[in-house]
Amino acid sequence: MRRRTFLATLPAVAAAGPALAQSQIVAGDNPNRKRPDVHAGDRIAGANFASRSAAWGVNGAAATAHPLATQAAIGVLKRGGSAADAAVAANACLGLMEPIACGIGGDCYVLLWDPKAGKVMGLNSSGRSPRGLSLETVRSRADARGLLPSWGAVTVSVPGTVDAWRALHERYGKLKWAELFDDAIHYAEAGHPITQNVAFYLAGSQKRFTDPASKIEEVENFLKVWAPTGRTPAEGEIFKNPALGRTYRLIAQGGGRAFYEGEIAETIERYFRRIGGWMTRADLAAHKAVWTQVHATRYRGVEVHALGDNTQGLATLQMLNIMETFDYRRFGFQSAAAIHHSVEAKRLAYEDRARFYADQDFYKSPVEWLISKDYARERARLIRPDRILTPVYPGQAPSRGDTTYFTTADADGMMVSIIQSNYRGMGSGLSPDGLGFMLQDRGELFATQDGHPNIYAPGKRPFQTIIPGFATRDGQPWLAFGVMGGDMQPQGQVQIISNMVDFGLGVQEAGDSPRWHHGGSSEPTGEPQQGVGVLNLETGVPAATQKALAALGWSLRPDPGGYGGYQAIERWPGRYAAATEMRKDGVALAY
């Protein structure tokens, strides 16, 4: 069942268009959103809630969160570059154009279809904590609950992004390394217009970082780069970042290791010495991206792949395994039953996420047990259709956060699913002198409790939220996809898969469909669950569904901006279909 055919199978209430006019208004919103009688326009084909149709092409495709980054990727493909080359070029542009979500100060993960090997490959380029930062010092910076601050030097771990680029290019690149940075350098030096979402979040970052309560060691460099006139740029204004352009030139000329072993690394070490931090050149030089094991589960005939290591990728597989035990087509698209059972699957999986997910170099998670069908059936038996399960506990093992997601594909059949992040928005608030980028705050996700798998240790990788997605059918590539946004990512991934597999939606419609997001589960930081949590629903979820969920006892709230950002490329025989996120500023193109 594909595309428009699913509409005929829906209950009348589910097929109704989203009540877009009921959008909640939050402080700082565009006043054009405050018009309750305005609804979305009508489409003559496809799902009536879809924002657009997919972009089709035969030679290659790209979908990113910024139009200029997508164009850069397509340009690389047209010049004979591989999908890996296009991904690097797009990411370099996004680090400049979407600094509120990503950049070379953050980490990167990749799932990639290798057409020669005929399988999905996984790349982990997550950086480690400084070796000179002790657990005792970290605990001294934690609050009364043992949770680490969201910003500042104690949260900074080694950035992994540039070495991920190096690893991709060394194995799969076709163009010269330096060529991949041409567009990003040009836009950094000549300038580019700021998009709507970026303008909104840059303004919020300035307010947050300059608030004395944030206790960030140094904010002048942030202001110098992103608010040189005293404010951050508004939508449509031309923004330049020549400092980042110079950093990109050093990387383009010196290779990927230039970030970790040359002038850039020396500048980062001097910066931390100046502000009282811990990162050193030795910490940077020790980082290497690693090709790693890819895990998978079968969901109604589709193989869904995920990374384990120190990520939350296993949560996607655990949720799908639990969901597979129920008949979602019988539940109905956007029905209360479908959402209720999915949220309960999430709550069960996320208790395991809080208990078992951590850096596998320090703690060996029971991965095969966690993603087994037998364990999923055991957990699924806990779910009741007429009430909420409470409390929720992790399973008994047998003995023994903002982000950017983007995807590219080329004429040879290579498909790259890649995700990259500074973690909480722009990151730590710390921007090394003269380099034009911000360092991540991923270290906030360490736990501080003795015995916890994710407890802080020097040279350890923190728990990671960023996860690329990939799915195959009959041993062939089908879907490179991702949904960015902290703990929303596994929740968003299973909604995309269910929308396409259970309900026959197309690749664009699957992302435009109204989403849910559940918050309040236990966290890998040691933060306990908050009762049954809060279920956030987009306003497009049918009113009857919302009413039925409330009757079950769910605490319902809207959460504008909290449903992630989606990009995808679907492989069809001899062609690609590319989709992008209506909630962001991006564009999908194919040729």
XYZ file of C-alpha atoms in Angstrom:
591
model
C 0.000 0.000 0.000
C 1.707 3.188 -1.174
C 1.128 6.933 -1.220
C -2.463 8.032 -1.795
C -3.912 4.547 -1.414
C -3.567 4.727 2.365
C -6.194 7.492 2.541
C -8.955 5.097 1.621
C -8.084 2.898 4.615
C -8.345 5.617 7.252
C -11.116 6.369 9.711
C -12.861 9.596 8.744
C -11.408 11.470 11.702
C -7.893 10.287 10.912
C -8.118 11.327 7.277
C -9.215 14.832 8.171
C -6.699 17.599 7.563
C -4.593 18.841 10.488
C -6.085 21.602 12.598
C -3.189 23.891 11.805
C -5.109 26.921 12.982
C -5.013 25.634 16.555
C -1.241 26.015 16.821
C -0.159 27.168 20.253
C 1.437 30.587 20.472
C 4.674 30.927 22.386
C 6.614 34.019 23.399
C 8.485 35.494 20.476
C 6.365 33.756 17.862
C 5.757 35.320 14.487
C 2.450 37.256 14.772
C 1.294 35.639 11.529
C 0.830 32.431 13.525
C -1.820 34.083 15.714
C -4.653 33.757 13.229
C -6.929 30.932 14.435
C -9.142 30.954 11.347
C -6.283 30.242 8.910
C -5.714 26.666 7.776
C -3.261 25.045 5.399
C -4.002 25.195 1.713
C -5.370 22.221 -0.197
C -3.419 19.731 -2.316
C -4.978 18.127 -5.380
C -2.878 14.951 -5.046
C -1.244 13.026 -2.232
C -2.088 13.271 1.457
C -4.018 16.418 2.307
C -1.638 17.194 5.184
C 1.508 16.973 3.033
C 3.536 20.145 2.517
C 4.949 19.125 -0.859
C 5.727 16.088 -2.967
C 9.056 14.276 -2.974
C 11.901 15.394 -5.256
C 12.639 12.714 -7.874
C 15.830 12.065 -9.812
C 17.900 9.288 -11.369
C 21.513 10.417 -10.880
C 21.620 11.524 -7.280
C 19.821 13.310 -4.462
C 20.403 15.350 -1.338
C 18.219 16.526 1.511
C 19.516 18.910 4.181
C 18.210 21.505 6.600
C 19.451 24.424 4.462
C 18.826 25.138 0.752
C 22.392 26.267 0.056
C 23.836 23.144 1.696
C 21.591 20.961 -0.458
C 22.714 22.846 -3.563
C 26.358 22.381 -2.553
C 25.822 18.619 -2.240
C 24.116 18.421 -5.640
C 26.942 20.451 -7.159
C 29.516 17.983 -5.842
C 27.534 15.067 -7.264
C 27.286 16.742 -10.653
C 31.073 17.253 -10.709
C 31.564 13.504 -10.296
C 31.814 13.360 -6.531
C 30.467 10.469 -4.493
C 27.629 10.630 -1.997
C 30.326 10.677 0.707
C 31.945 13.723 -0.920
C 28.550 15.414 -1.119
C 27.889 14.696 2.558
C 31.160 16.325 3.613
C 30.501 19.410 1.461
C 26.965 19.721 2.820
C 28.115 19.348 6.420
C 30.767 22.046 5.988
C 28.064 24.394 4.698
C 25.663 23.465 7.501
C 28.313 24.201 10.134
C 28.370 27.745 8.792
C 24.709 28.208 7.879
C 23.028 26.239 10.666
C 25.342 26.872 13.653
C 22.416 26.536 16.038
C 22.435 22.784 15.380
C 25.853 21.627 14.214
C 29.424 22.481 13.345
C 33.005 21.253 13.516
C 32.932 21.624 17.294
C 30.541 18.653 17.534
C 30.324 14.914 16.877
C 29.179 12.874 13.877
C 27.723 9.428 13.100
C 27.101 7.783 9.742
C 25.189 4.828 8.304
C 26.170 4.272 4.675
C 25.117 1.840 1.969
C 28.302 0.584 0.336
C 27.219 -0.680 -3.120
C 30.476 -2.605 -3.662
C 30.319 -4.388 -0.312
C 26.539 -4.739 -0.591
C 25.893 -3.817 3.031
C 25.316 -1.004 5.506
C 28.476 0.435 7.065
C 28.613 2.348 10.343
C 30.956 5.166 11.400
C 31.275 6.504 14.958
C 33.145 9.755 15.426
C 32.154 10.634 18.959
C 34.847 12.411 20.962
C 36.015 11.592 24.465
C 36.221 13.643 27.633
C 39.504 15.422 28.471
C 41.978 13.072 30.139
C 42.976 15.777 32.611
C 39.426 16.301 33.911
C 38.770 14.127 36.973
C 35.497 12.685 38.260
C 36.044 14.651 41.459
C 36.188 17.931 39.532
C 33.160 16.992 37.447
C 31.155 16.199 40.572
C 32.105 19.565 42.034
C 30.360 21.226 39.061
C 27.172 19.126 39.340
C 23.982 20.340 40.998
C 22.305 18.852 44.071
C 20.762 16.103 41.927
C 24.148 15.120 40.522
C 23.339 16.561 37.075
C 25.974 18.444 35.114
C 25.496 21.988 33.802
C 24.286 22.559 30.268
C 27.095 24.918 29.276
C 30.690 25.768 30.013
C 34.054 24.038 29.899
C 33.133 21.013 32.048
C 30.677 19.879 29.350
C 33.139 19.950 26.408
C 34.304 16.691 24.853
C 36.626 16.296 21.857
C 34.889 17.234 18.573
C 34.656 14.256 16.236
C 33.153 15.740 13.085
C 36.232 16.557 11.023
C 37.747 13.119 11.504
C 34.444 11.590 10.360
C 34.825 13.629 7.173
C 38.395 12.373 6.786
C 37.337 8.744 7.246
C 34.488 9.084 4.746
C 36.681 10.715 2.136
C 39.600 8.301 2.530
C 37.366 5.286 1.948
C 34.720 6.632 -0.431
C 35.840 9.988 -1.827
C 36.240 10.704 -5.536
C 36.994 14.428 -5.673
C 40.039 16.070 -4.135
C 39.625 16.804 -0.429
C 40.121 20.563 -0.795
C 37.323 20.836 -3.385
C 34.758 19.765 -0.813
C 35.161 23.045 1.075
C 34.817 25.463 -1.843
C 31.179 26.360 -1.240
C 31.472 26.631 2.541
C 34.536 28.877 2.297
C 32.848 31.056 -0.314
C 29.722 31.578 1.787
C 31.753 32.160 4.955
C 33.725 34.939 3.301
C 31.165 36.441 0.895
C 28.162 35.911 3.163
C 24.796 34.171 2.917
C 21.227 35.086 3.973
C 20.094 33.832 7.386
C 17.074 31.525 7.291
C 14.016 31.785 9.526
C 14.677 29.039 12.063
C 18.359 29.902 12.355
C 17.530 33.542 13.078
C 15.050 32.492 15.767
C 17.460 30.178 17.554
C 20.490 32.479 17.236
C 18.570 35.173 19.096
C 17.684 32.678 21.796
C 21.318 31.588 22.067
C 22.479 35.163 22.627
C 19.961 35.609 25.426
C 20.930 32.307 27.020
C 24.706 32.614 26.772
C 24.821 36.188 28.064
C 22.618 35.383 31.053
C 24.911 35.386 34.137
C 23.004 32.345 35.412
C 24.527 30.293 32.588
C 27.960 30.686 34.253
C 29.818 30.313 30.955
C 33.506 31.127 31.361
C 33.700 33.323 28.257
C 31.064 34.713 25.867
C 32.891 37.522 24.067
C 33.902 35.219 21.234
C 30.271 34.225 20.666
C 29.283 37.881 20.457
C 32.217 38.681 18.157
C 31.217 36.018 15.619
C 27.412 35.845 15.780
C 26.375 39.227 17.225
C 29.055 41.727 16.093
C 26.533 44.589 15.971
C 25.139 43.805 19.400
C 22.430 41.471 18.127
C 22.268 38.301 16.080
C 21.222 38.584 12.403
C 17.527 38.582 11.482
C 15.942 36.430 8.802
C 17.201 37.384 5.346
C 20.162 39.424 6.556
C 23.571 38.598 5.105
C 25.875 36.878 7.589
C 29.614 36.385 7.179
C 31.988 34.295 9.270
C 35.504 34.892 7.883
C 37.046 33.282 10.963
C 35.352 29.984 10.124
C 36.317 30.484 6.479
C 39.982 30.646 7.538
C 39.564 27.517 9.702
C 38.033 25.692 6.742
C 40.982 26.772 4.576
C 43.394 25.261 7.110
C 41.433 21.981 7.010
C 41.120 22.021 3.214
C 44.847 22.581 2.755
C 46.102 20.426 5.616
C 43.704 17.473 5.497
C 41.323 16.168 8.105
C 43.996 15.683 10.759
C 44.857 19.396 10.568
C 41.998 19.983 12.989
C 43.543 17.682 15.600
C 47.279 18.109 15.251
C 48.118 21.568 13.911
C 47.388 25.253 14.424
C 43.715 24.653 15.195
C 44.510 22.228 18.018
C 47.113 24.592 19.446
C 44.582 27.438 19.426
C 42.001 25.285 21.235
C 44.522 24.304 23.921
C 45.578 27.942 24.475
C 41.932 28.950 24.716
C 41.154 26.445 27.448
C 44.316 27.371 29.315
C 43.138 30.996 29.183
C 39.573 30.399 30.430
C 40.334 27.600 32.889
C 39.262 24.510 30.951
C 40.791 21.073 30.376
C 40.988 20.240 26.657
C 44.542 19.769 25.329
C 46.279 19.093 22.042
C 46.946 15.564 23.262
C 43.201 14.993 23.764
C 42.529 16.189 20.237
C 45.374 14.200 18.647
C 44.126 10.996 20.295
C 40.758 11.127 18.542
C 40.058 8.772 15.627
C 36.750 7.998 13.923
C 36.028 4.249 13.924
C 34.113 2.009 11.529
C 31.829 0.129 13.865
C 29.231 -2.642 14.105
C 25.764 -1.995 12.723
C 22.790 -3.619 14.472
C 19.459 -4.395 12.821
C 15.990 -5.734 13.403
C 13.218 -6.784 11.026
C 9.957 -4.828 11.147
C 7.215 -6.373 8.988
C 9.636 -7.319 6.229
C 11.882 -4.243 6.445
C 15.368 -4.391 7.970
C 15.956 -1.305 10.124
C 19.595 -0.599 10.968
C 21.114 1.327 13.883
C 24.377 2.081 15.631
C 24.958 0.923 19.191
C 28.221 1.973 20.863
C 27.457 5.005 23.052
C 24.334 6.090 21.120
C 20.597 5.643 21.644
C 20.237 3.837 18.310
C 19.184 0.589 19.974
C 16.058 2.352 21.276
C 14.692 2.557 17.728
C 15.117 -1.199 17.315
C 13.648 -1.963 20.736
C 10.587 0.176 20.093
C 9.954 -1.349 16.667
C 10.263 -4.857 18.089
C 7.595 -4.086 20.682
C 5.352 -2.297 18.169
C 5.558 -5.238 15.755
C 3.623 -7.407 18.210
C 0.519 -5.227 17.663
C -1.679 -4.767 14.572
C -1.179 -1.098 13.676
C -3.255 -1.253 10.514
C -6.182 -2.348 12.630
C -5.485 0.489 15.073
C -5.626 3.019 12.216
C -3.480 5.945 11.155
C -3.194 8.717 13.799
C -5.536 6.770 16.086
C -5.407 6.871 19.874
C -4.595 3.146 19.962
C -1.621 3.520 17.603
C -0.168 6.458 19.532
C -0.860 4.898 22.963
C 0.897 1.628 22.127
C 3.822 3.468 20.520
C 4.308 5.720 23.537
C 4.206 2.741 25.888
C 6.835 1.020 23.706
C 8.925 4.168 24.017
C 8.589 4.279 27.795
C 9.676 0.655 28.129
C 12.636 1.059 25.763
C 13.775 4.306 27.378
C 14.036 2.741 30.831
C 16.512 0.301 29.271
C 18.167 3.251 27.548
C 18.717 4.911 30.929
C 19.972 1.700 32.531
C 22.129 0.022 29.862
C 23.313 2.489 27.184
C 26.893 3.773 27.556
C 30.374 3.777 26.019
C 31.046 0.120 25.230
C 34.763 0.589 25.960
C 33.803 1.088 29.615
C 30.606 -0.976 29.941
C 29.412 -3.931 27.881
C 25.686 -3.505 27.312
C 23.618 -6.687 26.736
C 22.911 -5.601 23.167
C 21.694 -8.859 21.654
C 19.274 -9.389 24.521
C 17.985 -5.815 24.335
C 17.116 -6.061 20.622
C 15.871 -9.653 20.657
C 12.319 -10.515 19.586
C 11.825 -12.674 22.683
C 12.590 -9.776 24.988
C 10.313 -7.499 22.947
C 7.411 -9.925 23.319
C 8.037 -10.077 27.065
C 7.927 -6.284 27.312
C 4.931 -5.965 24.974
C 2.868 -8.147 27.303
C 3.092 -5.347 29.892
C 1.168 -2.908 27.663
C -2.580 -2.559 28.253
C -4.901 -0.941 25.690
C -7.128 0.679 28.320
C -4.660 2.160 30.799
C -1.164 3.563 31.222
C 1.541 1.304 32.589
C 2.967 2.713 35.830
C 5.583 2.605 37.078
C 7.882 1.481 34.264
C 11.091 -0.412 35.040
C 14.055 -1.451 32.917
C 14.287 -5.106 32.019
C 16.287 -7.568 34.105
C 19.305 -8.352 31.984
C 20.604 -11.922 31.962
C 23.851 -12.431 33.811
C 27.128 -12.315 32.245
C 19.259 16.231 22.961
C 19.716 20.214 18.713
C 21.126 18.382 15.768
C 21.276 18.437 11.996
C 20.474 15.364 9.944
C 21.097 15.131 6.194
C 21.386 12.501 3.516
C 22.938 12.119 0.074
C 22.882 9.518 -2.696
C 24.792 9.081 -5.949
C 24.501 7.399 -9.332
C 26.553 4.397 -8.168
C 23.957 3.514 -5.561
C 25.793 4.815 -2.506
C 23.453 6.320 0.095
C 24.773 8.258 3.092
C 22.714 8.774 6.240
C 24.602 11.234 8.433
C 23.855 13.150 11.598
C 25.955 15.809 13.259
C 25.461 17.937 16.346
C 26.882 20.295 18.945
C 24.215 18.857 21.277
C 22.204 21.527 23.123
C 21.540 24.077 20.387
C 24.801 25.784 19.530
C 26.746 23.869 22.156
C 28.728 24.851 25.227
C 28.727 28.614 24.611
C 32.508 28.483 24.169
C 34.091 29.510 20.864
C 37.903 29.230 20.628
C 39.728 32.442 19.774
C 39.550 33.324 16.095
C 38.285 29.952 14.818
C 34.640 30.866 14.167
C 32.924 27.757 15.575
C 31.481 26.644 18.898
C 32.459 23.586 20.916
C 29.870 20.971 21.863
C 28.421 20.430 25.348
C 27.891 16.679 24.974
C 29.574 16.022 28.331
C 26.394 17.219 30.020
C 25.013 13.729 29.364
C 27.433 11.936 31.681
C 26.096 10.518 34.938
C 27.921 11.131 38.238
C 26.536 8.267 40.364
C 28.832 5.419 41.368
C 28.098 2.209 39.496
C 26.168 3.855 36.659
C 27.282 2.566 33.207
C 27.401 6.152 31.918
C 29.353 7.594 34.892
C 31.942 10.187 33.945
C 35.530 9.065 33.444
C 38.498 10.782 31.780
C 38.869 9.712 28.155
C 35.328 8.310 27.988
C 32.650 8.923 25.363
C 29.418 10.338 26.842
C 26.015 8.878 26.053
C 24.962 10.227 22.653
C 21.510 11.127 21.393
C 22.400 11.565 17.713
C 21.561 8.585 15.500
C 21.329 8.216 11.715
C 18.717 5.835 10.354
C 18.813 3.350 7.497
C 16.453 0.647 6.238
C 16.837 -2.089 3.634
C 14.434 -4.432 1.855
C 15.412 -7.867 0.595
C 19.073 -7.033 1.121
C 18.895 -3.859 -0.974
C 19.003 -0.205 0.149
C 15.588 1.348 0.656
C 15.644 4.371 2.970
C 18.338 6.707 4.324
C 16.544 8.802 6.925
C 16.770 10.550 10.253
C 14.795 12.692 12.674
C 16.967 15.137 14.603
C 16.247 16.467 18.072
C 17.583 14.925 21.313
C 15.436 12.147 22.745
C 12.931 12.719 19.919
C 15.189 10.854 17.502
C 14.199 7.204 18.156
C 10.604 8.328 18.668
C 10.657 10.128 15.326
C 12.383 7.265 13.517
C 9.747 4.718 14.534
C 6.975 7.103 13.461
C 8.536 7.430 10.005
C 8.942 3.668 9.624
C 5.412 2.975 10.867
C 3.937 5.689 8.626
C 5.552 4.124 5.567
C 5.347 0.414 6.404
C 2.068 0.220 8.337
C 0.100 2.967 6.611
C 1.617 3.250 3.137
C 2.614 6.909 3.269
C 5.149 8.258 0.793
C 8.562 9.468 1.873
C 7.510 13.142 2.068
C 4.078 12.448 3.554
C 5.630 10.268 6.252
C 7.579 13.281 7.506
C 4.727 15.766 7.168
C 2.367 13.593 9.208
C 1.597 15.037 12.669
C 3.989 13.709 15.318
C 3.962 12.878 18.990
C 6.808 13.248 21.457
C 6.865 11.774 24.952
C 9.043 13.245 27.675
C 9.692 12.314 31.280
C 11.382 8.912 31.041
C 14.468 8.087 33.099
C 17.669 9.491 31.610
C 21.196 8.064 31.166
C 22.385 10.972 33.342
C 20.737 9.315 36.345
C 17.685 11.591 36.314
C 14.647 9.477 37.331
C 11.361 9.162 35.441
C 8.721 11.785 36.130
C 5.575 9.761 36.750
C 3.999 8.817 33.439
C 5.583 11.860 31.830
C 4.045 14.258 29.335
C 2.733 13.392 25.873
C 3.245 16.246 23.422
C 1.049 16.200 20.313
C 1.210 18.337 17.215
C -2.021 20.168 16.519
C -2.584 18.090 13.396
C -3.393 15.005 15.488
C -7.190 14.533 15.152
C -9.260 16.026 17.967
C -10.978 12.686 18.618
C -7.584 11.026 19.048
C -6.465 13.704 21.484
C -9.684 13.317 23.481
C -9.301 9.530 23.644
C -5.684 9.779 24.787
C -6.647 12.243 27.508
C -9.365 9.814 28.644
C -6.688 7.117 29.056
C -4.903 9.426 31.480
C -2.153 10.903 29.313
C -1.094 14.425 30.237
C -1.271 16.172 26.858
C 0.605 19.302 25.877
C 1.688 20.916 22.633
C 5.404 21.513 22.183
C 6.087 23.905 19.281
C 9.500 23.145 17.840
C 9.916 19.921 19.791
C 9.118 17.300 17.145
C 12.485 17.066 15.448
C 13.600 17.623 11.887
C 13.391 15.008 9.145
C 15.278 14.359 5.920
C 15.176 11.215 3.805
C 16.098 9.637 0.491
C 14.128 6.613 -0.696
C 15.646 4.259 -3.257
C 13.445 3.001 -6.072
C 14.628 0.903 -9.032
C 16.726 3.282 -11.108
C 15.721 6.431 -9.225
C 15.605 8.294 -5.924
C 12.869 10.191 -4.079
C 14.124 12.846 -1.641
C 12.117 14.434 1.168
C 12.673 17.269 3.595
C 11.209 18.641 6.803
C 8.361 21.157 6.659
C 9.209 22.236 10.218
C 12.687 23.459 9.252
C 14.299 25.576 6.527
C 15.596 22.766 4.346
C 15.252 21.640 0.746
C 15.411 18.245 -0.947
C 16.727 18.064 -4.504
C 17.413 15.304 -7.009
C 18.601 15.241 -10.613
